[in-house]
């Protein structure tokens, strides 16, 4: 598959239809297990400073453009992405794509206490059968608690899930998947999809379609969560455009290239 280089990562030039078909192959055991990571501007900035996060990207089988802004920015590069594939809406399309496939067994890992179970109930009601076989909300700082991680691995394995969505925020979710996926070999598809569980539970509102169409979903989220999102979008993420300008001018350097 063709790829586009954005700063120090290579993302697939792929449509949502092609991604769904590729994940179907992973689920059937063709080509091994698959990890889906969806970069946005916040990821791109973190990828300049966090080498472990960067290594997660190098190991992921599916790296696809999550952000409409990133998609628009790719038009100044040698090859643009064919379309953005926002993780929050992609997951809905994924389980509806598999609504008649009873071989798909999804586990939801993330969000605050009880939210993942609400999302599970709503998804199963929408699909008409228990396509989501389990849900768990880990404690704050779980990634530093070996006993809790062992318990999570056990819960996932006992659920019989072969698809796991991890939504605990980047880069925590990507690091968890890469560090522990070998302990859950039955899982054929991993998805690192941020706030998706909250969206499915109705805990966080999706931006209206007009905002999404105009690449302003970030503005709506900042309106809904001003304290958390102002720092991310205004203080942290704007530096991405400086990095991109350096790439276009041919002077950008990968900080982790030896």
Tab-separated table of C-alpha atoms in Angstrom:
chain	number	residue	atom	x	y	z
A	1	UNK	CA	0.000	0.000	0.000
A	2	UNK	CA	1.125	3.533	-0.712
A	3	UNK	CA	2.106	5.734	2.207
A	4	UNK	CA	2.537	9.410	2.910
A	5	UNK	CA	5.375	10.644	5.085
A	6	UNK	CA	4.232	13.275	7.589
A	7	UNK	CA	7.127	14.464	9.741
A	8	UNK	CA	8.538	11.239	11.209
A	9	UNK	CA	5.747	8.749	10.525
A	10	UNK	CA	4.447	6.938	7.457
A	11	UNK	CA	0.651	6.790	7.238
A	12	UNK	CA	-1.290	4.678	4.768
A	13	UNK	CA	-2.981	6.298	1.783
A	14	UNK	CA	-6.136	4.308	2.277
A	15	UNK	CA	-9.909	4.672	2.157
A	16	UNK	CA	-12.250	3.588	4.917
A	17	UNK	CA	-13.542	0.766	2.703
A	18	UNK	CA	-10.001	-0.541	2.207
A	19	UNK	CA	-9.330	-0.313	5.938
A	20	UNK	CA	-12.465	-2.304	6.771
A	21	UNK	CA	-11.477	-4.976	4.273
A	22	UNK	CA	-7.935	-5.111	5.679
A	23	UNK	CA	-9.134	-5.504	9.260
A	24	UNK	CA	-11.486	-8.265	8.079
A	25	UNK	CA	-8.424	-10.127	6.798
A	26	UNK	CA	-6.655	-9.691	10.148
A	27	UNK	CA	-9.730	-11.041	11.922
A	28	UNK	CA	-9.628	-14.140	9.702
A	29	UNK	CA	-5.986	-14.642	10.690
A	30	UNK	CA	-4.614	-13.596	7.323
A	31	UNK	CA	-1.390	-11.648	7.792
A	32	UNK	CA	-1.291	-11.884	11.582
A	33	UNK	CA	-2.771	-9.503	14.117
A	34	UNK	CA	-3.424	-5.866	13.288
A	35	UNK	CA	-3.008	-2.701	15.359
A	36	UNK	CA	-4.882	0.403	14.218
A	37	UNK	CA	-3.494	3.811	15.198
A	38	UNK	CA	-5.056	7.045	13.964
A	39	UNK	CA	-2.710	10.064	14.061
A	40	UNK	CA	-4.005	13.576	14.564
A	41	UNK	CA	-2.168	16.854	15.176
A	42	UNK	CA	-1.799	16.151	18.892
A	43	UNK	CA	-0.154	12.806	18.106
A	44	UNK	CA	2.152	14.406	15.565
A	45	UNK	CA	3.463	16.869	18.176
A	46	UNK	CA	3.923	14.158	20.825
A	47	UNK	CA	5.785	12.043	18.246
A	48	UNK	CA	8.543	14.655	18.167
A	49	UNK	CA	9.387	14.160	21.858
A	50	UNK	CA	8.315	10.681	22.964
A	51	UNK	CA	10.496	7.932	21.501
A	52	UNK	CA	8.467	5.065	22.961
A	53	UNK	CA	5.344	6.503	21.334
A	54	UNK	CA	7.274	6.856	18.075
A	55	UNK	CA	8.300	3.171	18.266
A	56	UNK	CA	4.630	2.212	18.699
A	57	UNK	CA	3.928	3.893	15.381
A	58	UNK	CA	6.749	1.997	13.707
A	59	UNK	CA	5.292	-1.316	14.899
A	60	UNK	CA	1.615	-0.660	14.060
A	61	UNK	CA	0.175	-2.429	11.020
A	62	UNK	CA	-2.472	0.218	10.315
A	63	UNK	CA	-1.574	3.905	10.627
A	64	UNK	CA	-4.325	6.020	9.063
A	65	UNK	CA	-5.127	9.737	8.968
A	66	UNK	CA	-7.626	10.555	11.726
A	67	UNK	CA	-7.831	14.313	11.344
A	68	UNK	CA	-9.483	16.377	8.630
A	69	UNK	CA	-6.897	19.083	9.313
A	70	UNK	CA	-4.093	16.546	8.817
A	71	UNK	CA	-5.813	15.433	5.609
A	72	UNK	CA	-5.928	19.029	4.361
A	73	UNK	CA	-2.270	19.548	5.316
A	74	UNK	CA	-1.271	16.438	3.359
A	75	UNK	CA	-2.266	18.223	0.159
A	76	UNK	CA	0.994	20.198	0.320
A	77	UNK	CA	3.012	16.959	0.453
A	78	UNK	CA	4.020	14.663	-2.400
A	79	UNK	CA	0.964	12.451	-1.935
A	80	UNK	CA	-2.229	13.441	-0.141
A	81	UNK	CA	-4.395	11.073	1.868
A	82	UNK	CA	-7.504	10.046	-0.088
A	83	UNK	CA	-9.761	10.847	2.863
A	84	UNK	CA	-9.649	11.324	6.636
A	85	UNK	CA	-10.802	8.366	8.733
A	86	UNK	CA	-11.779	9.771	12.158
A	87	UNK	CA	-11.459	7.023	14.751
A	88	UNK	CA	-14.611	8.065	16.607
A	89	UNK	CA	-16.855	7.596	13.579
A	90	UNK	CA	-14.830	4.715	12.119
A	91	UNK	CA	-15.578	2.468	15.080
A	92	UNK	CA	-19.321	2.893	14.559
A	93	UNK	CA	-18.852	2.015	10.891
A	94	UNK	CA	-16.723	-0.977	11.908
A	95	UNK	CA	-19.280	-2.655	14.120
A	96	UNK	CA	-22.134	-1.857	11.740
A	97	UNK	CA	-20.021	-3.313	8.906
A	98	UNK	CA	-19.855	-6.501	11.014
A	99	UNK	CA	-23.412	-6.452	12.376
A	100	UNK	CA	-24.192	-9.798	10.723
A	101	UNK	CA	-20.800	-11.367	11.421
A	102	UNK	CA	-21.140	-13.347	14.628
A	103	UNK	CA	-17.432	-14.201	14.561
A	104	UNK	CA	-16.673	-10.634	15.668
A	105	UNK	CA	-16.362	-10.289	19.440
A	106	UNK	CA	-15.438	-6.812	20.685
A	107	UNK	CA	-14.065	-5.701	24.044
A	108	UNK	CA	-14.105	-2.058	25.188
A	109	UNK	CA	-11.249	-0.972	27.445
A	110	UNK	CA	-11.211	2.601	28.701
A	111	UNK	CA	-13.208	5.650	29.830
A	112	UNK	CA	-14.326	6.460	33.350
A	113	UNK	CA	-15.912	3.918	35.669
A	114	UNK	CA	-19.116	2.509	34.205
A	115	UNK	CA	-18.917	4.394	30.893
A	116	UNK	CA	-17.541	1.445	28.906
A	117	UNK	CA	-20.444	-0.754	30.077
A	118	UNK	CA	-22.963	1.894	29.012
A	119	UNK	CA	-21.294	2.017	25.594
A	120	UNK	CA	-21.425	-1.785	25.391
A	121	UNK	CA	-25.161	-1.832	26.122
A	122	UNK	CA	-25.916	0.869	23.553
A	123	UNK	CA	-23.837	-0.764	20.815
A	124	UNK	CA	-25.368	-4.202	21.422
A	125	UNK	CA	-28.858	-2.709	21.349
A	126	UNK	CA	-28.077	-0.957	18.062
A	127	UNK	CA	-26.624	-4.090	16.452
A	128	UNK	CA	-29.287	-6.415	17.833
A	129	UNK	CA	-26.997	-8.992	19.438
A	130	UNK	CA	-24.044	-8.946	21.886
A	131	UNK	CA	-21.244	-8.077	19.459
A	132	UNK	CA	-19.506	-6.401	22.428
A	133	UNK	CA	-18.672	-9.246	24.797
A	134	UNK	CA	-17.027	-7.236	27.555
A	135	UNK	CA	-16.167	-3.803	28.866
A	136	UNK	CA	-13.799	-2.540	31.520
A	137	UNK	CA	-12.783	0.900	32.798
A	138	UNK	CA	-9.283	0.764	34.312
A	139	UNK	CA	-8.280	2.907	37.268
A	140	UNK	CA	-6.331	6.131	36.908
A	141	UNK	CA	-2.636	5.292	36.533
A	142	UNK	CA	-3.367	1.612	35.789
A	143	UNK	CA	-0.391	1.476	33.420
A	144	UNK	CA	1.927	1.690	36.441
A	145	UNK	CA	0.182	-1.116	38.349
A	146	UNK	CA	1.417	-4.590	37.274
A	147	UNK	CA	-1.319	-6.396	39.207
A	148	UNK	CA	-4.068	-4.402	37.518
A	149	UNK	CA	-2.524	-4.919	34.083
A	150	UNK	CA	-2.387	-8.677	34.713
A	151	UNK	CA	-6.042	-8.536	35.754
A	152	UNK	CA	-6.975	-6.622	32.581
A	153	UNK	CA	-5.212	-9.204	30.404
A	154	UNK	CA	-7.105	-11.971	32.210
A	155	UNK	CA	-10.476	-10.227	31.813
A	156	UNK	CA	-9.911	-9.671	28.092
A	157	UNK	CA	-8.844	-13.272	27.509
A	158	UNK	CA	-11.758	-14.712	29.487
A	159	UNK	CA	-14.220	-12.582	27.515
A	160	UNK	CA	-13.327	-14.408	24.296
A	161	UNK	CA	-12.838	-11.100	22.459
A	162	UNK	CA	-10.914	-11.019	19.195
A	163	UNK	CA	-11.228	-7.234	18.698
A	164	UNK	CA	-10.210	-4.797	21.446
A	165	UNK	CA	-10.767	-1.057	21.420
A	166	UNK	CA	-8.485	0.754	23.856
A	167	UNK	CA	-9.578	4.282	24.692
A	168	UNK	CA	-7.424	5.646	27.493
A	169	UNK	CA	-5.798	8.545	25.631
A	170	UNK	CA	-2.604	8.856	23.650
A	171	UNK	CA	0.141	7.826	24.075
A	172	UNK	CA	-0.978	5.614	26.964
A	173	UNK	CA	-3.306	3.464	24.832
A	174	UNK	CA	-0.745	2.818	22.084
A	175	UNK	CA	1.949	1.902	24.608
A	176	UNK	CA	-0.394	-0.465	26.444
A	177	UNK	CA	-1.282	-2.280	23.230
A	178	UNK	CA	2.308	-2.685	22.066
A	179	UNK	CA	3.579	-3.743	25.502
A	180	UNK	CA	0.886	-6.322	26.255
A	181	UNK	CA	-0.732	-7.560	23.031
A	182	UNK	CA	1.459	-10.669	23.040
A	183	UNK	CA	-0.157	-11.676	26.334
A	184	UNK	CA	-3.541	-11.762	24.563
A	185	UNK	CA	-2.807	-13.671	21.337
A	186	UNK	CA	-6.505	-14.397	20.709
A	187	UNK	CA	-7.037	-10.721	19.912
A	188	UNK	CA	-6.651	-10.297	16.147
A	189	UNK	CA	-7.494	-6.586	15.886
A	190	UNK	CA	-6.441	-3.807	18.251
A	191	UNK	CA	-7.760	-0.255	17.935
A	192	UNK	CA	-6.309	2.760	19.767
A	193	UNK	CA	-9.216	5.189	19.464
A	194	UNK	CA	-9.119	7.776	22.235
A	195	UNK	CA	-12.507	9.152	23.276
A	196	UNK	CA	-14.526	6.751	21.110
A	197	UNK	CA	-15.976	4.868	24.088
A	198	UNK	CA	-17.243	8.144	25.545
A	199	UNK	CA	-18.852	9.045	22.211
A	200	UNK	CA	-20.571	5.640	21.987
A	201	UNK	CA	-21.862	5.963	25.549
A	202	UNK	CA	-23.174	9.456	24.848
A	203	UNK	CA	-20.865	10.794	27.544
A	204	UNK	CA	-19.266	13.254	25.095
A	205	UNK	CA	-21.177	14.864	22.228
A	206	UNK	CA	-19.908	14.611	18.688
A	207	UNK	CA	-19.524	17.897	16.869
A	208	UNK	CA	-22.435	18.784	14.538
A	209	UNK	CA	-21.936	17.702	10.931
A	210	UNK	CA	-21.292	21.273	9.781
A	211	UNK	CA	-18.337	21.572	12.174
A	212	UNK	CA	-16.947	18.255	10.963
A	213	UNK	CA	-17.395	19.210	7.319
A	214	UNK	CA	-15.497	22.476	7.895
A	215	UNK	CA	-12.665	20.772	9.854
A	216	UNK	CA	-13.788	22.554	13.029
A	217	UNK	CA	-14.523	19.566	15.251
A	218	UNK	CA	-11.586	20.678	17.424
A	219	UNK	CA	-13.356	24.020	18.034
A	220	UNK	CA	-16.540	22.280	19.169
A	221	UNK	CA	-14.595	20.016	21.532
A	222	UNK	CA	-12.776	23.042	22.954
A	223	UNK	CA	-16.175	24.686	23.536
A	224	UNK	CA	-17.398	21.552	25.370
A	225	UNK	CA	-14.186	21.005	27.392
A	226	UNK	CA	-12.424	24.408	27.478
A	227	UNK	CA	-9.969	23.771	30.310
A	228	UNK	CA	-8.592	20.513	28.888
A	229	UNK	CA	-8.800	21.223	25.172
A	230	UNK	CA	-7.537	24.829	25.131
A	231	UNK	CA	-4.082	23.719	26.253
A	232	UNK	CA	-4.015	20.882	23.730
A	233	UNK	CA	-5.256	22.740	20.679
A	234	UNK	CA	-3.908	26.248	21.263
A	235	UNK	CA	-0.839	25.846	23.464
A	236	UNK	CA	0.529	22.459	22.362
A	237	UNK	CA	-0.633	21.574	18.851
A	238	UNK	CA	0.004	24.773	16.885
A	239	UNK	CA	3.714	23.934	16.694
A	240	UNK	CA	2.746	21.169	14.236
A	241	UNK	CA	2.416	23.757	11.469
A	242	UNK	CA	5.993	24.921	12.088
A	243	UNK	CA	7.233	21.333	11.798
A	244	UNK	CA	5.198	20.869	8.608
A	245	UNK	CA	6.652	24.041	7.086
A	246	UNK	CA	10.135	22.695	7.820
A	247	UNK	CA	9.216	19.428	6.065
A	248	UNK	CA	7.886	21.257	2.996
A	249	UNK	CA	11.106	23.307	2.891
A	250	UNK	CA	13.209	20.141	3.191
A	251	UNK	CA	14.826	20.992	6.517
A	252	UNK	CA	12.801	18.846	8.940
A	253	UNK	CA	14.816	16.169	10.801
A	254	UNK	CA	13.440	13.117	12.561
A	255	UNK	CA	14.539	13.527	16.216
A	256	UNK	CA	14.823	9.751	16.658
A	257	UNK	CA	16.780	8.909	13.520
A	258	UNK	CA	20.175	7.529	14.409
